XYZ file of C-alpha atoms in Angstrom:
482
model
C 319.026 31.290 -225.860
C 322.398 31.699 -225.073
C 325.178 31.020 -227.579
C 327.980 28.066 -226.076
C 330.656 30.414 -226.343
C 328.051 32.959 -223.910
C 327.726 29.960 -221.325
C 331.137 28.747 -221.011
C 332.319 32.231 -220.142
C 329.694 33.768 -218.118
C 331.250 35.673 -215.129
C 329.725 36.289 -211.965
C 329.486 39.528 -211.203
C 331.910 40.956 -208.036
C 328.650 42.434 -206.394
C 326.731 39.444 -206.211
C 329.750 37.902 -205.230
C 330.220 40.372 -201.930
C 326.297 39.471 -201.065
C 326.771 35.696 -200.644
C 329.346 36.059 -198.125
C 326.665 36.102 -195.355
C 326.572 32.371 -195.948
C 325.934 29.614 -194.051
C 329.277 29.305 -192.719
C 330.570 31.524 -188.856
C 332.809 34.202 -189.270
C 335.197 33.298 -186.100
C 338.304 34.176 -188.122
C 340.894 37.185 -186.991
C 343.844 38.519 -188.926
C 346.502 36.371 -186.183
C 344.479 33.348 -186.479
C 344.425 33.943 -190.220
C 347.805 34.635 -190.624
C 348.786 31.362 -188.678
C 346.378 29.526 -191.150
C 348.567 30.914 -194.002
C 351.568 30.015 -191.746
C 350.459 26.530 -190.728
C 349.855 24.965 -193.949
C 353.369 25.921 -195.497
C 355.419 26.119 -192.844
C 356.544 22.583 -192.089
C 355.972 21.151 -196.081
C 358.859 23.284 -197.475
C 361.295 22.766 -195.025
C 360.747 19.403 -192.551
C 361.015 16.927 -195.669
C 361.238 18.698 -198.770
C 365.169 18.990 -198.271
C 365.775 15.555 -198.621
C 364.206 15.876 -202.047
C 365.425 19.739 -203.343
C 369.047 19.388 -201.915
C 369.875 16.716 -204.360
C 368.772 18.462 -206.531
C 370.116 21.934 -206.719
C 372.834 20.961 -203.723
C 373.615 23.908 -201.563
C 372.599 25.843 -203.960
C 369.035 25.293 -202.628
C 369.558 28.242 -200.239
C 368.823 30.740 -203.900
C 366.007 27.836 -204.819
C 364.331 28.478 -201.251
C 364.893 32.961 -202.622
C 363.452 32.312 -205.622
C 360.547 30.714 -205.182
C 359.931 32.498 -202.020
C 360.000 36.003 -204.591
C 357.956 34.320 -207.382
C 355.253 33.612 -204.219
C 355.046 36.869 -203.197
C 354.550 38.529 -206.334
C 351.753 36.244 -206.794
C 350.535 36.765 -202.973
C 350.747 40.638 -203.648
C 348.132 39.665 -206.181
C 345.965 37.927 -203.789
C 345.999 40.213 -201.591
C 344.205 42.946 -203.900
C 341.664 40.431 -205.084
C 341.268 38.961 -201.167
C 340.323 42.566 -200.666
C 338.027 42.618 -203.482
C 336.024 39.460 -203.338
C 336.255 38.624 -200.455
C 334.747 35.163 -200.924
C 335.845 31.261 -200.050
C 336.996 29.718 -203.373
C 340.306 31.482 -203.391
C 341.248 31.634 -206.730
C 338.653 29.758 -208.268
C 335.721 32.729 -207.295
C 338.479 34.881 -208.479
C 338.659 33.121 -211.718
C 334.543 33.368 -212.284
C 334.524 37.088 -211.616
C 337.100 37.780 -214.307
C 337.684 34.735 -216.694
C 334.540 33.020 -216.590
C 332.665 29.662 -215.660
C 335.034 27.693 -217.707
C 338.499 29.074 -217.093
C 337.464 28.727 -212.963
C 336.789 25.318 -213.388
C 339.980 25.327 -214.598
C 341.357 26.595 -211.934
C 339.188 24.668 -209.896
C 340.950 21.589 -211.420
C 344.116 22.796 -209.710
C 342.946 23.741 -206.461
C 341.721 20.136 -206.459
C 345.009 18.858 -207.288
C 346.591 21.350 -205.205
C 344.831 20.897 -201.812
C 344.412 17.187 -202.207
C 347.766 16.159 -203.360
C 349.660 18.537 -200.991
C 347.596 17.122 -197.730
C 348.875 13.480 -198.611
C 352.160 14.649 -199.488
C 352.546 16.346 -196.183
C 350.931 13.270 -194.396
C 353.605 11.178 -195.671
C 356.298 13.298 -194.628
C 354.882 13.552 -191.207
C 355.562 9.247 -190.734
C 358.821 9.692 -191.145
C 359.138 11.741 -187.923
C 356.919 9.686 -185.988
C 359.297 6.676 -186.744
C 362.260 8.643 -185.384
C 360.433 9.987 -182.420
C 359.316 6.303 -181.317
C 362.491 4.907 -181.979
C 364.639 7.750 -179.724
C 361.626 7.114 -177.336
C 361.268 4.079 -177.299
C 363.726 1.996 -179.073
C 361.409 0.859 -182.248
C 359.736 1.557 -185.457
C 356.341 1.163 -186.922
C 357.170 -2.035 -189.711
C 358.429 -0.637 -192.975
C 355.173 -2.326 -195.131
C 353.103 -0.341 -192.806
C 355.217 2.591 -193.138
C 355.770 3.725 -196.926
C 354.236 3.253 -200.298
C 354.248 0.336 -202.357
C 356.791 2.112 -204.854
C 359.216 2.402 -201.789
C 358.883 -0.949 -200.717
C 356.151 -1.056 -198.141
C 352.386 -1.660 -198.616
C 350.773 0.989 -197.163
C 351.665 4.500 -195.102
C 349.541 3.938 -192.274
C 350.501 6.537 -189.793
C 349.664 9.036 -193.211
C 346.300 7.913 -193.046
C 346.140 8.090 -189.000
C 346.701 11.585 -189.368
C 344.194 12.369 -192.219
C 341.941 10.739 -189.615
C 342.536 12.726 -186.632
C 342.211 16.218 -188.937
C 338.911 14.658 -190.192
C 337.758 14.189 -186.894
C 338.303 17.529 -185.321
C 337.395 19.659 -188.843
C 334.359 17.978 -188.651
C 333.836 19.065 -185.111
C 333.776 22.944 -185.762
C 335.890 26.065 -187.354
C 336.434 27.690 -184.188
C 338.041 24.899 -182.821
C 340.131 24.005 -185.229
C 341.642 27.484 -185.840
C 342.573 27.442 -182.255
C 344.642 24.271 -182.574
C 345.853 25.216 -185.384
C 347.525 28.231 -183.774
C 348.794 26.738 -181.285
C 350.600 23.980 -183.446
C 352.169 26.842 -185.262
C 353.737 28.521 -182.613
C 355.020 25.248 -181.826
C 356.532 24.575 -185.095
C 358.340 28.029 -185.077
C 359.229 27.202 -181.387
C 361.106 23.943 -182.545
C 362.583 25.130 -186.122
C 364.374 28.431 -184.410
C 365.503 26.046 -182.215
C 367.168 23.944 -184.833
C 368.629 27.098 -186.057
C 370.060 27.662 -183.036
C 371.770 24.530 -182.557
C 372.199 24.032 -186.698
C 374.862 26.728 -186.270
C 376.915 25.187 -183.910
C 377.716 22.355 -186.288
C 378.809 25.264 -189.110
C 380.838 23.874 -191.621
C 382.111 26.257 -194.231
C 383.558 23.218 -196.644
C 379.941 22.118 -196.844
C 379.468 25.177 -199.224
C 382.157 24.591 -201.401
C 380.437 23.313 -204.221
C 377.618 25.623 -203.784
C 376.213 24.719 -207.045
C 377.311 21.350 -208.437
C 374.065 21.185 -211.150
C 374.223 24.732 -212.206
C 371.243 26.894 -212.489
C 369.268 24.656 -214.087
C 369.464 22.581 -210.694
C 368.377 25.490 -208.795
C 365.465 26.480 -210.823
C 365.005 22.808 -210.467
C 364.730 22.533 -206.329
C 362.211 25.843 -206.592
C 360.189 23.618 -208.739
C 359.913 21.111 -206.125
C 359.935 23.662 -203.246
C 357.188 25.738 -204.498
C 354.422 23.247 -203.402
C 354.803 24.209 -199.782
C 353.605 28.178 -200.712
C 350.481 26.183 -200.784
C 349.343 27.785 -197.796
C 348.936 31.137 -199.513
C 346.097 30.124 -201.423
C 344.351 28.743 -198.061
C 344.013 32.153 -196.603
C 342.002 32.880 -199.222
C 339.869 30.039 -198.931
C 338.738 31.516 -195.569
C 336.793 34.601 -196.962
C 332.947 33.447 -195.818
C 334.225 32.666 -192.134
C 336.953 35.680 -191.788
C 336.052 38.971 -189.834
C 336.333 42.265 -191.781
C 337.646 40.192 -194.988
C 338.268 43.227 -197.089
C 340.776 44.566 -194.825
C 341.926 41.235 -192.845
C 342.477 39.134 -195.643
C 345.239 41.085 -197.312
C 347.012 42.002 -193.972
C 347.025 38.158 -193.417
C 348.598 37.530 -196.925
C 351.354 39.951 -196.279
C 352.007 38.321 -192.811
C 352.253 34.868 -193.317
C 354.574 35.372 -196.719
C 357.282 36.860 -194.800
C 356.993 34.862 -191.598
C 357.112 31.361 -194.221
C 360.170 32.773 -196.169
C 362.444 33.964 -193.442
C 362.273 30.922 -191.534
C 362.471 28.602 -194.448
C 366.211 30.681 -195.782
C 367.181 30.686 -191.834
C 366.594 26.507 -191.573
C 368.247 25.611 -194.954
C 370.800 27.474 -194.138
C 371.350 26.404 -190.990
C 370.980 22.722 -192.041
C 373.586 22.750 -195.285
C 375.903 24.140 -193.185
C 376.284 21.526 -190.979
C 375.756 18.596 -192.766
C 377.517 17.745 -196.558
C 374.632 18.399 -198.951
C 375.137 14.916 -200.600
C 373.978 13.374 -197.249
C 370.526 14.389 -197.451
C 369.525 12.276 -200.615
C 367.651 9.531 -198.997
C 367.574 10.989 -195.662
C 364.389 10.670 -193.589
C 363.108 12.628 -190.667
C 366.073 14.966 -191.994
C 366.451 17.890 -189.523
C 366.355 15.484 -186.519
C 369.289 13.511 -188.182
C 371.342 16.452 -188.315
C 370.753 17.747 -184.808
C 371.718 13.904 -183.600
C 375.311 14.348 -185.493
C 375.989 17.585 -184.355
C 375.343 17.271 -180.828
C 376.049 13.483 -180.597
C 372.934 12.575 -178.468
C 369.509 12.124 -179.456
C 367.823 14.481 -177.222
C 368.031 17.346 -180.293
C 366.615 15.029 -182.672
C 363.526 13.865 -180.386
C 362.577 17.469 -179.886
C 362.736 18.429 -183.298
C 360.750 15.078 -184.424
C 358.421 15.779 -181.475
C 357.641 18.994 -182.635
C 357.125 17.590 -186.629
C 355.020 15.528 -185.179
C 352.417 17.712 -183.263
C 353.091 20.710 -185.813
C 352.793 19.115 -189.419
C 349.610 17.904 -188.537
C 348.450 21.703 -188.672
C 349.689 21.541 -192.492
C 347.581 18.681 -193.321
C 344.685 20.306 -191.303
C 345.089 23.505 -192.915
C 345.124 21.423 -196.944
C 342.015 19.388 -195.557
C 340.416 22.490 -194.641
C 341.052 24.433 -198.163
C 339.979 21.567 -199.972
C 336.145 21.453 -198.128
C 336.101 25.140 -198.720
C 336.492 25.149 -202.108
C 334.330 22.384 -203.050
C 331.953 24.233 -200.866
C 331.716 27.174 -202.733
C 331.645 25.269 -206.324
C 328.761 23.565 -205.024
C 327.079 26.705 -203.954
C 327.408 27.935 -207.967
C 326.147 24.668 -209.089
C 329.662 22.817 -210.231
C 329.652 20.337 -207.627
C 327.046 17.479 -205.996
C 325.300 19.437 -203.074
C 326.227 17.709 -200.344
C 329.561 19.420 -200.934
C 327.870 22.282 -199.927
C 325.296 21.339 -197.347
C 326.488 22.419 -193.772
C 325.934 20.812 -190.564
C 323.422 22.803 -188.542
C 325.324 22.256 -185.520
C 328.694 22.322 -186.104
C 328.246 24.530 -188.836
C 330.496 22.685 -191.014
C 330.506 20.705 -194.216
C 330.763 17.267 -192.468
C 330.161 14.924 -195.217
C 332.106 16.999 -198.067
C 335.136 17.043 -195.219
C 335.101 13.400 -194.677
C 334.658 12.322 -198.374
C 337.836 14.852 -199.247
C 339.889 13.080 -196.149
C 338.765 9.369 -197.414
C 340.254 10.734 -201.405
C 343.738 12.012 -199.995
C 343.937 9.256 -197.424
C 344.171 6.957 -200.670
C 346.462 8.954 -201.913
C 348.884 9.674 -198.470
C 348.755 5.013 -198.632
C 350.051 4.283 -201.692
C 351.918 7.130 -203.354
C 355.314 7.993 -202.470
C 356.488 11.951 -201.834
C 358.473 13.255 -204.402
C 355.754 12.787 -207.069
C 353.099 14.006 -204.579
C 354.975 17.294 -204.041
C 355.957 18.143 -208.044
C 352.314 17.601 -208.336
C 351.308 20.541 -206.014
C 353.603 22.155 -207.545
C 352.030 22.766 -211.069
C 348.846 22.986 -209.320
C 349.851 26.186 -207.331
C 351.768 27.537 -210.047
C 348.670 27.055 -212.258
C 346.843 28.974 -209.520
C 348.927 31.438 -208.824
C 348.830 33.022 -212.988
C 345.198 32.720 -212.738
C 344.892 35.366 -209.641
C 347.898 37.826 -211.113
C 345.844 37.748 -214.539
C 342.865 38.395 -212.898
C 343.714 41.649 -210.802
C 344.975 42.840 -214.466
C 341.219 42.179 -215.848
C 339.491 43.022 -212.737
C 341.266 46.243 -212.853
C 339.966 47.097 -216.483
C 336.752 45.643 -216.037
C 335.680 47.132 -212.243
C 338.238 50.225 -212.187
C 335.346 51.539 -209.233
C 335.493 48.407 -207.463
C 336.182 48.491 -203.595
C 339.701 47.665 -202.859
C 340.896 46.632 -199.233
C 344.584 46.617 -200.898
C 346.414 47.509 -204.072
C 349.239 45.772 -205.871
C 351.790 48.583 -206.121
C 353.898 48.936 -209.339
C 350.435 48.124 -211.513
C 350.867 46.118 -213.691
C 354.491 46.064 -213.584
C 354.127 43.036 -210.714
C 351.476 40.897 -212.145
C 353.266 40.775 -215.069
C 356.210 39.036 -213.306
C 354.392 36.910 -211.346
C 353.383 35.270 -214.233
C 356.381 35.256 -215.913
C 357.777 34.060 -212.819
C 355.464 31.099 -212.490
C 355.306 29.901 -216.479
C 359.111 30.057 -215.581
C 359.555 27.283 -213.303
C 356.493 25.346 -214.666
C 358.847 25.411 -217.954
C 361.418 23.429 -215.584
C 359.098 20.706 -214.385
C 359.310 17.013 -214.959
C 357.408 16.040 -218.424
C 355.203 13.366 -216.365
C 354.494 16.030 -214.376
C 352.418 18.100 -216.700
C 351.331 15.390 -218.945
C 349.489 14.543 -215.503
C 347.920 17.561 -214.943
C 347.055 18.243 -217.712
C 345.088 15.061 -218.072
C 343.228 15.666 -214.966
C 342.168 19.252 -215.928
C 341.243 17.863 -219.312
C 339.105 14.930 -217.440
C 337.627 17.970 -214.923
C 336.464 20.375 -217.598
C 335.217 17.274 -219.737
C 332.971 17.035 -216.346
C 331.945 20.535 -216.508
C 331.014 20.700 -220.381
C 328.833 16.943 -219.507
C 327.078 18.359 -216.387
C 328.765 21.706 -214.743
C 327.133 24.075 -217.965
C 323.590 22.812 -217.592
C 323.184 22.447 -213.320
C 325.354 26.070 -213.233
C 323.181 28.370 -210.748
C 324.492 31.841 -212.610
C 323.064 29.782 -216.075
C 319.906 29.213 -214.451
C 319.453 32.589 -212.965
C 319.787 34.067 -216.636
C 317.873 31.672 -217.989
C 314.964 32.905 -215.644
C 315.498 36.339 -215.697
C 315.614 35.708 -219.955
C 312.272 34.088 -219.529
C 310.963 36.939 -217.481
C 312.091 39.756 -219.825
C 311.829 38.056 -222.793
C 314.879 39.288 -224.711
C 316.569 36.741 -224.622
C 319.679 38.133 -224.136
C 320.599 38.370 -220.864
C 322.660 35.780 -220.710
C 325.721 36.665 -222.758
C 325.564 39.938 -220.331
C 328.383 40.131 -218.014
């Protein structure tokens, strides 16, 4: 009989890990499509809303927030792509987690990947109502009701439109992979399309006065804004939730990583700047539908503003499809190992699809799109990713020591020289956080590994595989072997 200690940190072993990807799921995933998943769920969080919450906060300044989190996220990407190439598996960090840590440190994880996914779709959803305000009022001269528009903590009763579009990703998720990755792409292309666009006119309006006080909270404001801005890297953990329906993962997976980092950063430094210089950075407290309001003043008509809402209208949607999407996956594979119900994991035999875990995750962060407003939706993604994102650069360190042999599509150069800041990089802002902010979290991964040690421990399919194989030999040992 195993000891508790020998339970709660069981790994699963990296092989047996590379023989379950032939799962249930299709592999219709290439490295562009991949990469535009990656690109699609953070392009369009960081940079279409979150300035009207990170500028007041660091003031222009927020160019070096935008830097800095953009290098703490791809130290910590590096590290995904080694273990993307390694285990090559959906459950991001979470499978990642049980091959190194153990069952009860990737629950852990799992905790924030729940937070993560599910906090940053309804964040994003209400962010996308503001531009679909603005484009039906330049289109059409009115505005969907403010009750029906924004939270109850911002005056309204519900964000409808929020939970229109949590609908509409349900709908075609549900319908199949393939098709969604297509749309996907094709929203992303038009998101770049319309934010080079607003570069390109941004600059017209430059203002060099409106960097005079470049940093009017100091560096503690700066550090601040990455806080805040960090939630949007999001979408480097949802590559990695793609491993059981990617081609060639070992090799694609890492490539896509790479990509989609230095695609998101560029045009996220190119837009703020752009946007601070032609607008006084104590403007955008308050501001909604922010990049269209600054086109409208610089030009002085409202055609700029409609194509940039337009756009944020048809492209954020990709975001929230993309955060929908991770969320399934994951819950998905922790259902396969036994931590979740199993209809999590229980596919659709013709879409090939989890249908009911997709539309149970949609009905959870539709609640949460209604009634809570952004700014505490998007610190909360925050410390989820950050969470996330030490778990993966600790793990190539121990998966390194541990599987030296192991098949590597990609190494993290400078070993273990980059891990090491990643981590440091992360704790780092986490350490600059709101206090509410990680009394939450830390509440919810307290209630989710209470959840685990109740029923995870006992209905955990590595557990019951060593308990038969224990029965079998009759050693009794087998399972404290990792």
């Amino acid at each position: 009989m195993p000891t508790l200690r020998q339970q709660l940190f069981r790994v699963k072993p990296v092989p047996q890990q590379g023989e379950e990807t032939g799962s249930d799921l299709k592999r219709t995933i290439g490295l562009f499509s991949l990469t535009m998943i990656g690109v699609g769920s953070t392009i369009g969080t960081g940079i279409f809303f979150i300035l009207s919450e990170s500028v007041p906060v660091a003031g222009p300044a927020v160019i070096w927030s935008f830097v800095i989190a953009g290098l703490v996220a791809g130290l910590a990407v590096i590290c995904y792509a080694e273990l993307a190439g390694s285990v090559p598996v959906s459950g991001s960090s979470y499978s990642y987690a049980y091959a190194t840590l153990g069952e009860l440190p990737a629950m852990g994880v799992a905790a924030c990947l729940l937070l993560e996914y599910g906090v940053a779709g309804a964040a994003v959803a209400v962010g996308w109502s503001q531009y679909v305000n603005q484009l039906l009022f330049n289109l059409f001269g009115f505005e969907i009701p403010h009750a029906l528009a924004y939270a109850p903590e911002e005056g309204g009763i519900v964000n409808l439109p929020a939970i229109a579009l949590l609908a509409m990703c349900c709908f075609l998720l549900v319908r199949g992979t393939g098709e969604s990755v297509v749309i996907n792409t094709v929203m992303v292309c038009t998101k770049i399309g319309v934010l080079l666009f607003f570069v390109l006119v941004g600059v017209t309006g430059w203002n060099v006065d409106n960097f005079a006080d470049f940093a009017p909270f100091g560096f503690s404001g700066v550090v601040a804004g990455s806080g805040l801005i960090f939630f949007s890297y999001v979408g480097m953990d949802a590559v990695a939730t793609a491993g059981d329906e990617t081609k060639n993962p070992k090799k694609t997976m890492p490539r896509a990583l790479i990509s989609a980092l230095i695609i998101v950063t560029t045009v996220y430094v190119l837009v703020a700047i752009a946007a601070l210089s032609a607008q006084p950075w104590q403007e955008f407290d308050g501001q909604t539908a922010g990049l269209s309001a600054i086109l409208e003043n610089i030009v002085g008509a409202q055609w700029p503003g409609t194509i940039v809402a337009a756009g944020a209208v048809i492209s954020i949607f990709s975001v929230t499809l993309v955060s929908i999407y991770g969320q399934t996956r994951i819950l998905f594979t922790m259902s396969r190992d036994g931590m979740m119900p199993k209809l999590f994991g229980e596919v659709n035999p013709r879409t090939l699809t989890p249908v009911k875990g997709t539309i149970i995750v949609t009905v959870v962060i539709a609640i949460l799109a209604g009634f809570i407003p952004l700014n505490f939706l998007a610190e909360m993604t925050s410390i989820g990713t950050l969470v996330a994102f030490i778990v993966v650069s600790l793990a190539v360190i121990i998966l390194r020591v541990r599987e030296p042999d192991l098949e590597r599509g990609f190494k993290v150069p400078f070993y273990p020289v980059l891990p090491v800041l990643a981590i440091i990089g992360c704790l780092w802002i986490i350490s600059n956080l709101q206090i509410i902010t990680i009394v939450v979290f830390l509440i919810w991964t307290s209630v989710v590994l209470g959840l685990y040690l109740i029923f995870g421990r006992r209905s955990s399919v590595l557990g019951k595989q060593r308990a038969a194989h224990d029965s079998i030999d009759g050693t009794g040992s087998a399972g404290g072997k990792k």
